[in-house]
XYZ file of C-alpha atoms in Angstrom:
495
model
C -20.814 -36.772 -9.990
C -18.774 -36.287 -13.110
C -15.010 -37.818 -13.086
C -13.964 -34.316 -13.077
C -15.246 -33.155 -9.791
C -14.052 -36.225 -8.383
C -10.549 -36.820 -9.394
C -7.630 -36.195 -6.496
C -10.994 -35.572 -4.080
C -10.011 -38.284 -1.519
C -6.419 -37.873 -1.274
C -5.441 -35.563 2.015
C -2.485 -33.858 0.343
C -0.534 -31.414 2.928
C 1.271 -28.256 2.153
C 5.096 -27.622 3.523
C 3.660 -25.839 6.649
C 1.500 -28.616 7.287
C -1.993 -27.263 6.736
C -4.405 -29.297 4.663
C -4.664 -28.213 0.932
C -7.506 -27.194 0.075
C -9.123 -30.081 -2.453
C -12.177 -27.645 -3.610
C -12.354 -24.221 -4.900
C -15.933 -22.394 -4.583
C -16.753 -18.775 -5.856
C -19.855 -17.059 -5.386
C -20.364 -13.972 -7.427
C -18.933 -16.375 -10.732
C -21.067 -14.631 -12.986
C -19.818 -10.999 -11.204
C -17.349 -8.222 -12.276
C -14.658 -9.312 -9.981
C -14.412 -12.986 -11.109
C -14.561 -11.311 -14.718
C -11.324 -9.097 -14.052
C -9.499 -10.612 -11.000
C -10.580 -14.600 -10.490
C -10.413 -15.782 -14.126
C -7.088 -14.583 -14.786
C -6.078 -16.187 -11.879
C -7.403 -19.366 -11.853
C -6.172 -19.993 -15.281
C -2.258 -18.625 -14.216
C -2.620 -20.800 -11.068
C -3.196 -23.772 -13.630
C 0.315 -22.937 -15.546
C 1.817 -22.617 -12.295
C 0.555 -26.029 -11.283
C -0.984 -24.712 -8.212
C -4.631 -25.594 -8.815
C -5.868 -29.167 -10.124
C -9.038 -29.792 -8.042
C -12.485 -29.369 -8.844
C -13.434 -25.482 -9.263
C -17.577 -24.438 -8.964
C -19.338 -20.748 -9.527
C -22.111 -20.101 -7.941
C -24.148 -16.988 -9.163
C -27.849 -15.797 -9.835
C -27.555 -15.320 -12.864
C -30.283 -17.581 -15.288
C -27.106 -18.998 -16.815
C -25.930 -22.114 -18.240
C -22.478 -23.615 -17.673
C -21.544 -23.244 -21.503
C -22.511 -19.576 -20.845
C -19.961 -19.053 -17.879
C -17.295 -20.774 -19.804
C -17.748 -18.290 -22.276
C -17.948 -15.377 -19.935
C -14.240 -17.225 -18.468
C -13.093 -16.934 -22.378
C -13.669 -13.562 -22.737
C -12.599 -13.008 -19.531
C -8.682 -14.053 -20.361
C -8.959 -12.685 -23.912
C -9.394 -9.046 -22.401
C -7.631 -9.571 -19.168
C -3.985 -11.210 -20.082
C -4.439 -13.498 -22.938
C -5.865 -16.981 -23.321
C -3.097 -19.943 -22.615
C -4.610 -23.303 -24.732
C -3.722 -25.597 -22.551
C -4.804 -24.154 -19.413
C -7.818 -23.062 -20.202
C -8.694 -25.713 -21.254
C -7.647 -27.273 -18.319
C -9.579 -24.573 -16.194
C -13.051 -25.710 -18.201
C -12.585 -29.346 -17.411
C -11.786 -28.650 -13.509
C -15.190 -25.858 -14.069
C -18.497 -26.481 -12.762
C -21.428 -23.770 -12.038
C -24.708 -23.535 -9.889
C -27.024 -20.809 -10.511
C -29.122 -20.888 -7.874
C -30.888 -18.075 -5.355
C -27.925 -17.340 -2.189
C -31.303 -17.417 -0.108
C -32.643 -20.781 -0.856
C -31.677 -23.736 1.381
C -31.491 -25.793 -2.108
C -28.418 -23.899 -3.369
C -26.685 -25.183 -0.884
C -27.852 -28.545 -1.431
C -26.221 -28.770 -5.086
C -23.494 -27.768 -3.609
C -22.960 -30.055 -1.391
C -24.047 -32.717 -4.003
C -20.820 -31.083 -6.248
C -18.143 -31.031 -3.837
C -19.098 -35.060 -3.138
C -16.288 -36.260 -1.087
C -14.191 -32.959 -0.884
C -13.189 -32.598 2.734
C -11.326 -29.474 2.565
C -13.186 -26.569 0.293
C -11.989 -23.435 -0.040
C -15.692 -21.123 -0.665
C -14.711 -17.353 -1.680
C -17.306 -14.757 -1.445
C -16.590 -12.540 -4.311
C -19.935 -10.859 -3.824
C -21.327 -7.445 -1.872
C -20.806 -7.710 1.638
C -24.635 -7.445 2.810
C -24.433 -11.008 1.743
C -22.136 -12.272 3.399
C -24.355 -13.666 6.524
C -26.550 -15.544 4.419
C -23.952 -17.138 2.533
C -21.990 -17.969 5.763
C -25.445 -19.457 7.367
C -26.387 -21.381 4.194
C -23.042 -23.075 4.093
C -22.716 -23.986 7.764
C -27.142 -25.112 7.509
C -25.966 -27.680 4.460
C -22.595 -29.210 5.959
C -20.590 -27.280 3.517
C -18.475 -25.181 6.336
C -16.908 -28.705 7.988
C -13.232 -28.525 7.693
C -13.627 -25.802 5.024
C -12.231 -22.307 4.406
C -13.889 -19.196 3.787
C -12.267 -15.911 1.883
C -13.794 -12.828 2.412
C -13.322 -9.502 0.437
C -13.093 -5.993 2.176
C -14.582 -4.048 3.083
C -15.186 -5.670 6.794
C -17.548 -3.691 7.923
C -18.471 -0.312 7.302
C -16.980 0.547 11.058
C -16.215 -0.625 14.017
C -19.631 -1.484 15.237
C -20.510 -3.962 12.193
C -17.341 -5.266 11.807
C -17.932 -7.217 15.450
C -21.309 -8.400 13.861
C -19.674 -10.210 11.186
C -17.022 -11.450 13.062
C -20.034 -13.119 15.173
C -21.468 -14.441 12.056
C -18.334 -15.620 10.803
C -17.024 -17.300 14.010
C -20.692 -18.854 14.481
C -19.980 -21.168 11.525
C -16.501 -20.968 10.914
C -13.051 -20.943 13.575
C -10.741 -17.845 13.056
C -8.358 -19.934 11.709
C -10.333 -21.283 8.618
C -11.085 -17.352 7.686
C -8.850 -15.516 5.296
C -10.021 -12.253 4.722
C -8.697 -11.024 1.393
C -6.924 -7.031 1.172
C -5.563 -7.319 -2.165
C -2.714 -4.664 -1.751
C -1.090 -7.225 0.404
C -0.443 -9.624 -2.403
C 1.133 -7.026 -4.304
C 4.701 -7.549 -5.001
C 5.687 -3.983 -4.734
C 4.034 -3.884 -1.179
C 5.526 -7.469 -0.493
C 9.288 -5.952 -1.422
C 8.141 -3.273 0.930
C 8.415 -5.742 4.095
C 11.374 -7.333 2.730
C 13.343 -4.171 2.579
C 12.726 -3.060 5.544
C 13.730 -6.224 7.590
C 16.467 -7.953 5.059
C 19.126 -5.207 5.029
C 21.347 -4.446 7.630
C 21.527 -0.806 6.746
C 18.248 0.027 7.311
C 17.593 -0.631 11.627
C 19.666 1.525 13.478
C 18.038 4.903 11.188
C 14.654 3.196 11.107
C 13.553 5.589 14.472
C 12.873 9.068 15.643
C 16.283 10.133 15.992
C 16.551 9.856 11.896
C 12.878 10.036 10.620
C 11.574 13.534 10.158
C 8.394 12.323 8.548
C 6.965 9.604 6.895
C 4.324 10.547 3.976
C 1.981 8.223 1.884
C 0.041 9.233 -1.602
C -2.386 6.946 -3.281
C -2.979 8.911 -6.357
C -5.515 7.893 -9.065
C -5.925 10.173 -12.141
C -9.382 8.302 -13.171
C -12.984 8.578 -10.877
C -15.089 6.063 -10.233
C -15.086 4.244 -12.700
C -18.883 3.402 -12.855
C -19.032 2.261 -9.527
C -21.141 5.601 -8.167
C -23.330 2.866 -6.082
C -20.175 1.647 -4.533
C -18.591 4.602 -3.891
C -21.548 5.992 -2.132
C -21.726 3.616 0.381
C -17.723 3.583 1.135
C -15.873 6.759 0.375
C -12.098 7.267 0.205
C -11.514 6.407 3.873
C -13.424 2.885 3.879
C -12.560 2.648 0.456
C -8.498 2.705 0.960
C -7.142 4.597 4.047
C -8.569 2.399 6.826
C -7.132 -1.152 5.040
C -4.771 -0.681 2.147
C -2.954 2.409 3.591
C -2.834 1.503 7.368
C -1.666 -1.762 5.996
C 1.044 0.133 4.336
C 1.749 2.215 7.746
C 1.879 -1.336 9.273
C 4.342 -2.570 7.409
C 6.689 0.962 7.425
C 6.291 1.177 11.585
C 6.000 -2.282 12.956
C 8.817 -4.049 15.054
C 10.596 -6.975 13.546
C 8.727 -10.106 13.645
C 10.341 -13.274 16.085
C 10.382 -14.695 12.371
C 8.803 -15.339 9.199
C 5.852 -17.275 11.085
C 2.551 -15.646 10.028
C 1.285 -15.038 13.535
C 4.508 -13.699 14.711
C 4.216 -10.647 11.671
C 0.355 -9.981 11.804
C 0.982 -9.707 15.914
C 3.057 -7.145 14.995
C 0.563 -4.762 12.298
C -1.829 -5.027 15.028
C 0.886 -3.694 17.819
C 1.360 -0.693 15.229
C -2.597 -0.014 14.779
C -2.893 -0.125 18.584
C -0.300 2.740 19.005
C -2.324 4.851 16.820
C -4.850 7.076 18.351
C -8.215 7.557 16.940
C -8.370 10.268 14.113
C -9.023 14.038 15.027
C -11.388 15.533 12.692
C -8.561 18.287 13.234
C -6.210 16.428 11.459
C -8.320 14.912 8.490
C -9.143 16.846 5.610
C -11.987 15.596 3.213
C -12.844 16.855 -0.258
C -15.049 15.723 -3.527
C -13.890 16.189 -7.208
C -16.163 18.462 -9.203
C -18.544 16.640 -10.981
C -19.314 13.771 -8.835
C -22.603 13.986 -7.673
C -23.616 14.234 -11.735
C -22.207 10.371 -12.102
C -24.794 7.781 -12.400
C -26.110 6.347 -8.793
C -24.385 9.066 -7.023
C -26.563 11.235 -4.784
C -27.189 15.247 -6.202
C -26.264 16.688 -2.591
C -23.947 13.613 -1.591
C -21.303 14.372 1.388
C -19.133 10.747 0.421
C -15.153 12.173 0.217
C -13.192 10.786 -2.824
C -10.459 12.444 -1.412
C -9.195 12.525 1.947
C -6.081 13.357 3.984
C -4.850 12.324 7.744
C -1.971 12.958 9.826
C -1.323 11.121 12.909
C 1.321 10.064 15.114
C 2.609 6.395 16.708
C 2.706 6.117 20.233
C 5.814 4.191 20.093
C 9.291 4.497 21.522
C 10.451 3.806 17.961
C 8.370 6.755 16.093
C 7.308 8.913 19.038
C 7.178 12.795 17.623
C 7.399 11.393 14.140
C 4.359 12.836 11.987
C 3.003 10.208 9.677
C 0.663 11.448 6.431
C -1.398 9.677 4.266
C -3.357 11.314 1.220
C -5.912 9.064 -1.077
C -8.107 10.386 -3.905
C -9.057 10.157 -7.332
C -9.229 12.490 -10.194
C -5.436 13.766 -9.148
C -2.884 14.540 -11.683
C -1.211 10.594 -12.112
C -2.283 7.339 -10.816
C 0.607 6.327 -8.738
C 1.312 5.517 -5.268
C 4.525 6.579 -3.346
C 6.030 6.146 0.132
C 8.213 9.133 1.304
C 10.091 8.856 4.425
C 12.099 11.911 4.550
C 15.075 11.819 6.969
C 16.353 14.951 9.064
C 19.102 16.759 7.755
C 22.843 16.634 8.984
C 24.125 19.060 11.434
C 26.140 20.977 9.076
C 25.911 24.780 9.040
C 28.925 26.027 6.945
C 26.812 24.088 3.751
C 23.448 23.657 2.350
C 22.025 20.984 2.392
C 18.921 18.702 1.967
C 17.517 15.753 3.794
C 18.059 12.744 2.882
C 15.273 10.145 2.188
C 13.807 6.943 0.945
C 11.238 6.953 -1.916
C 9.177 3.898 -2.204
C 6.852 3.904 -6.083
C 4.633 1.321 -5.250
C 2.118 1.368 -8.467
C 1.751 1.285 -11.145
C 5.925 0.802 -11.565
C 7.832 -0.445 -8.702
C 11.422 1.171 -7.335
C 12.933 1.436 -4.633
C 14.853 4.889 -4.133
C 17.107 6.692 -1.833
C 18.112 10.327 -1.880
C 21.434 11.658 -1.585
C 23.131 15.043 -1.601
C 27.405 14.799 -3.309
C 29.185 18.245 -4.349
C 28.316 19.458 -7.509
C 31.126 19.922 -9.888
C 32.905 23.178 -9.654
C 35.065 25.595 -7.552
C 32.622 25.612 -4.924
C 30.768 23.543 -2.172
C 27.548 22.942 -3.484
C 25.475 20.128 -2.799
C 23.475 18.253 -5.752
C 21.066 15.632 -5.000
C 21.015 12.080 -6.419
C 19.115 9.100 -6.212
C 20.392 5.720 -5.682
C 17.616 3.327 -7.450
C 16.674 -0.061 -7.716
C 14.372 -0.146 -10.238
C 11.868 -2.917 -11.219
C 10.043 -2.126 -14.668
C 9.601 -5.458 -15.987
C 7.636 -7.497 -13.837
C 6.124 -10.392 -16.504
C 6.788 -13.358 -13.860
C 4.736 -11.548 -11.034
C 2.066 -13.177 -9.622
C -1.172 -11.598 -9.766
C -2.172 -10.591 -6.015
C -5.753 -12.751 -6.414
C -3.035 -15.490 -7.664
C -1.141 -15.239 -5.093
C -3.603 -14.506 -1.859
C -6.019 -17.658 -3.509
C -2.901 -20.105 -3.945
C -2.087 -19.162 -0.398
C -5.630 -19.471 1.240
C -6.191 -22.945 -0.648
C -2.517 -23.886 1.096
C -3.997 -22.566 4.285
C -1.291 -20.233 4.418
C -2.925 -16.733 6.360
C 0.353 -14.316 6.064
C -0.909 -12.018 3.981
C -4.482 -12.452 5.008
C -6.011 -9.691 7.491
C -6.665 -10.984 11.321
C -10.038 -9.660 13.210
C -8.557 -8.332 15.594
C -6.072 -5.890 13.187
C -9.792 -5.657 11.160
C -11.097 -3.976 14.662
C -8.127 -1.733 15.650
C -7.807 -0.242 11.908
C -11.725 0.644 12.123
C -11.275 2.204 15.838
C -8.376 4.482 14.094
C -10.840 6.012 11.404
C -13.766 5.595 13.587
C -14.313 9.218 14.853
C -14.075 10.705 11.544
C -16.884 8.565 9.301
C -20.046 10.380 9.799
C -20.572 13.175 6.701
C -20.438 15.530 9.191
C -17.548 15.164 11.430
C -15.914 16.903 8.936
C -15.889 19.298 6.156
C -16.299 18.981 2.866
C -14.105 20.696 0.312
C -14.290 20.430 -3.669
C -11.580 20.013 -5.735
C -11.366 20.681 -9.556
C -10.386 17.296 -11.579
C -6.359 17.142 -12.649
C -5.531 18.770 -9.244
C -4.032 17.790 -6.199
C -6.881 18.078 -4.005
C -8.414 20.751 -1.921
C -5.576 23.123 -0.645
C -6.883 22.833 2.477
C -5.224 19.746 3.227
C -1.791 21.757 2.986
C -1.859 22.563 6.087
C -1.266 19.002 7.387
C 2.020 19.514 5.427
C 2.940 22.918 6.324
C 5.710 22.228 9.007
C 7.071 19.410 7.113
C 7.745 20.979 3.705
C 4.584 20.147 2.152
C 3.199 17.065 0.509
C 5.498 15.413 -1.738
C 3.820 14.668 -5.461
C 4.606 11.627 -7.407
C 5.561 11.741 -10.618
C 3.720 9.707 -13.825
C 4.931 6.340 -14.245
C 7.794 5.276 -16.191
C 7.364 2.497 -18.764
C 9.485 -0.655 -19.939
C 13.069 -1.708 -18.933
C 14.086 -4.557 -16.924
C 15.503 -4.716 -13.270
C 18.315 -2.899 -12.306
C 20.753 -0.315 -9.913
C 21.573 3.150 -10.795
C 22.957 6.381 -9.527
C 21.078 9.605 -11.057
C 23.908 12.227 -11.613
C 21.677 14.848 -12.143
C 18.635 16.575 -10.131
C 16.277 13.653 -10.208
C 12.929 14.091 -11.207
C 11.574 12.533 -8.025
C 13.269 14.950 -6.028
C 10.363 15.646 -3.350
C 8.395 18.931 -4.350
C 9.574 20.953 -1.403
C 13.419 20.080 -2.257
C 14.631 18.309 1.028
């Protein structure tokens, strides 16, 4: 073994919450797209934040040479943030690579010959969930899964049902506490200053609650298809694809009680409370629909019934939010890539003016603010109201961590607070579960550069309608403002 893969092996270094760091990093899929976009660029920022110095290894079957995934971790930065000299070339000393069949028992072997005395690897599967059980079994089969950690991507499971089987897999080599599976929305910052707003101002708790909330509405808009992922798409569909992690995850962190404290099992007890208050979907109440021109993209069925569009309304079954209609629309080809919270308050009890409601506008992507609507009297003789919006805006985010920094620092710290729990896994899937098959529901098309099929109004109707985000602003630093004039996020149906 190579002085590299050895050095700061033996030592049994503890993070501050007294979990073993992890003193190995494994990736399978190294030679994949994800590592190419995501893992690179976050190994190598990890590095500059001094957060990774321990021996890294790919694995992939790929036919290559390690000189040939260095280069693939070169271009990698170069298109994807920028090369730093000195840790890059910190990240190729710490590399290593195995190209070797996931199926054959000798993979594993190498690998356990690389990580040598490691006692605490971290293996990530960035790679297609069918292969998931074989990885799992190969690494528990060669000793590799003693005292380790596994990261998982999403999706887990297509539903319900095979969700349970690969908890079973998992837990058959590894305990729940050594899993961290990975939703990457919940490393973003924006949806990180989400939970923080909510519980770190006074303000906030006593009109967090039916008696104030009118509605609570969530838009995951994304002006672009599928980007050449047709195969992908095919087999998950706007539902698996967003609503029934990233968006519930959202909902999760919008409706859930406080947490006891800042302990991770004390806040993930919570998102599961709030996904176990949600009934299962009613095809009633869900409203699917396919841009025109999908099934001509490559892979992509001729007569295929997948949604890339889809909208839900629900309520909680909570003391808190009981009565309290909660939306969420997700699709692609829509006017702007953006993603918004609304949570629209009712309006005062005051007859002799006009008025509109007040609210709280949350731009979570691809800017961040935070925003809250207000009516004062609009210059003049008379009592007219003019809305306003009290921001805090966030445009320049160049020290953010990357989520895949963040959630890989944290699962190599054995931190799991932003990591996803099975049993949260298993209640999100028994929300969307009724409303999965092709044909539960209808199918409507929509023409690209529109909001979706108008069908889905309805769901709006009694509320005002759907509120649309606007495109994103660019450049600009951090800062407060009040918007004197009729702001242009002013929600669509003008309460």
């Amino acid at each position: 073994m190579s002085a590299t893969l050895t050095a700061g092996v033996s030592e049994q270094r503890r993070s501050p919450k007294g979990a073993a760091l992890s003193d190995a990093l494994v990736f399978f899929g190294a030679t994949g797209d994800l590592a190419y976009k995501q893992i690179f660029p976050s190994l190598q920022q990890m590095i500059r934040r001094g957060n990774l110095n321990v021996p890294v290894i790919g694995v992939a079957k790929a036919g290559w040479t390690i000189e040939q995934l260095r280069e693939r971790a070169r271009d990698s930065l170069e298109k994807h943030g920028g090369v730093d000299k000195a840790a890059f070339a910190k990240l190729m000393e710490l590399l290593n690579y195995i190209d070797g069949d996931y199926r054959d028992p000798a993979t594993f072997t190498k690998l356990g010959q690389l990580l040598g005395k490691a006692q605490v690897p971290t293996h990530y599967l960035a790679i297609p969930p069918s292969m998931f059980p074989t990885v799992v079994e190969g690494l528990g089969a060669a000793g590799c899964a003693k005292n380790a950690r596994v990261i998982l991507e999403k999706p887990f499971g297509r539903d319900l049902a095979s969700a349970q089987e690969l908890d079973a897999t998992l837990h058959a080599v590894f305990p729940e506490s050594s899993v961290f599976r990975i939703d990457h929305y919940l490393g973003k910052e924006e949806v990180e200053n989400l939970l923080f707003f909510r519980f770190a101002n006074t303000f906030l708790e006593p009109i967090w609650n039916r008696n104030y909330v009118e509605s609570v509405q969530i838009t995951m808009a994304e002006s672009f298809g599928v980007a050449g992922r047709g195969k992908f798409y095919e087999e998950a569909g706007a539902i698996r694809d967003v609503l029934q992690n990233h968006l519930l995850q959202v909902v999760a962190f919008l409706a859930m009680e406080p947490p006891t404290s800042m302990y991770p099992e004390s806040l993930r007890d919570e998102q599961v409370r709030v996904f176990r208050t949600i009934p299962p979907l009613e095809p009633a109440n869900v409203v699917r629909g396919q841009f025109e021109g999908y099934r001509k993209i490559r892979d992509v069925s001729p007569d295929s019934k997948v949604e890339t569009f889809a909208a839900v309304r629900f309520e909680i079954d909570s003391w808190r939010w009981d009565g309290v209609p909660f939306l969420i629309r997700a699709g692609k080809c829509l006017p702007v890539t953006a993603t918004e919270v609304l949570v629209k308050l009712k309006p005062p009890p005051l007859r002799r003016f006009p008025t509109q409601n007040n609210y709280f506008r949350f731009r979570l992507g691809p800017d961040f603010s935070i925003n809250l609507g207000a009516q004062i009297k609009r210059p003049g003789p008379e009592m007219v109201p003019m809305p306003v919006e009290l921001s805090a805006v966030q445009l320049d985010l160049g020290d953010e961590l990357m989520p895949y920094e963040r959630l890989l620092t944290d699962a190599m710290r054995g931190d799991p607070l932003l990591f996803v729990r099975q049993d949260a896994v298993e209640a999100a899937w028994a929300i969307v579960d009724p409303i999965l098959g092709p044909d539960t529901t209808r199918l409507y098309p929509y023409p690209c550069g529109s909001w979706g099929p108008s069908e889905a109004d309805r769901l709006a109707e009694d509320i005002g309608g759907w509120h649309s985000p606007e495109p994103s602003v660019q450049g600009g630093t951090s800062h407060f403002m009040w918007r004197y004039d009729e702001p242009e996020h002013t929600p669509k149906d003008g309460s």
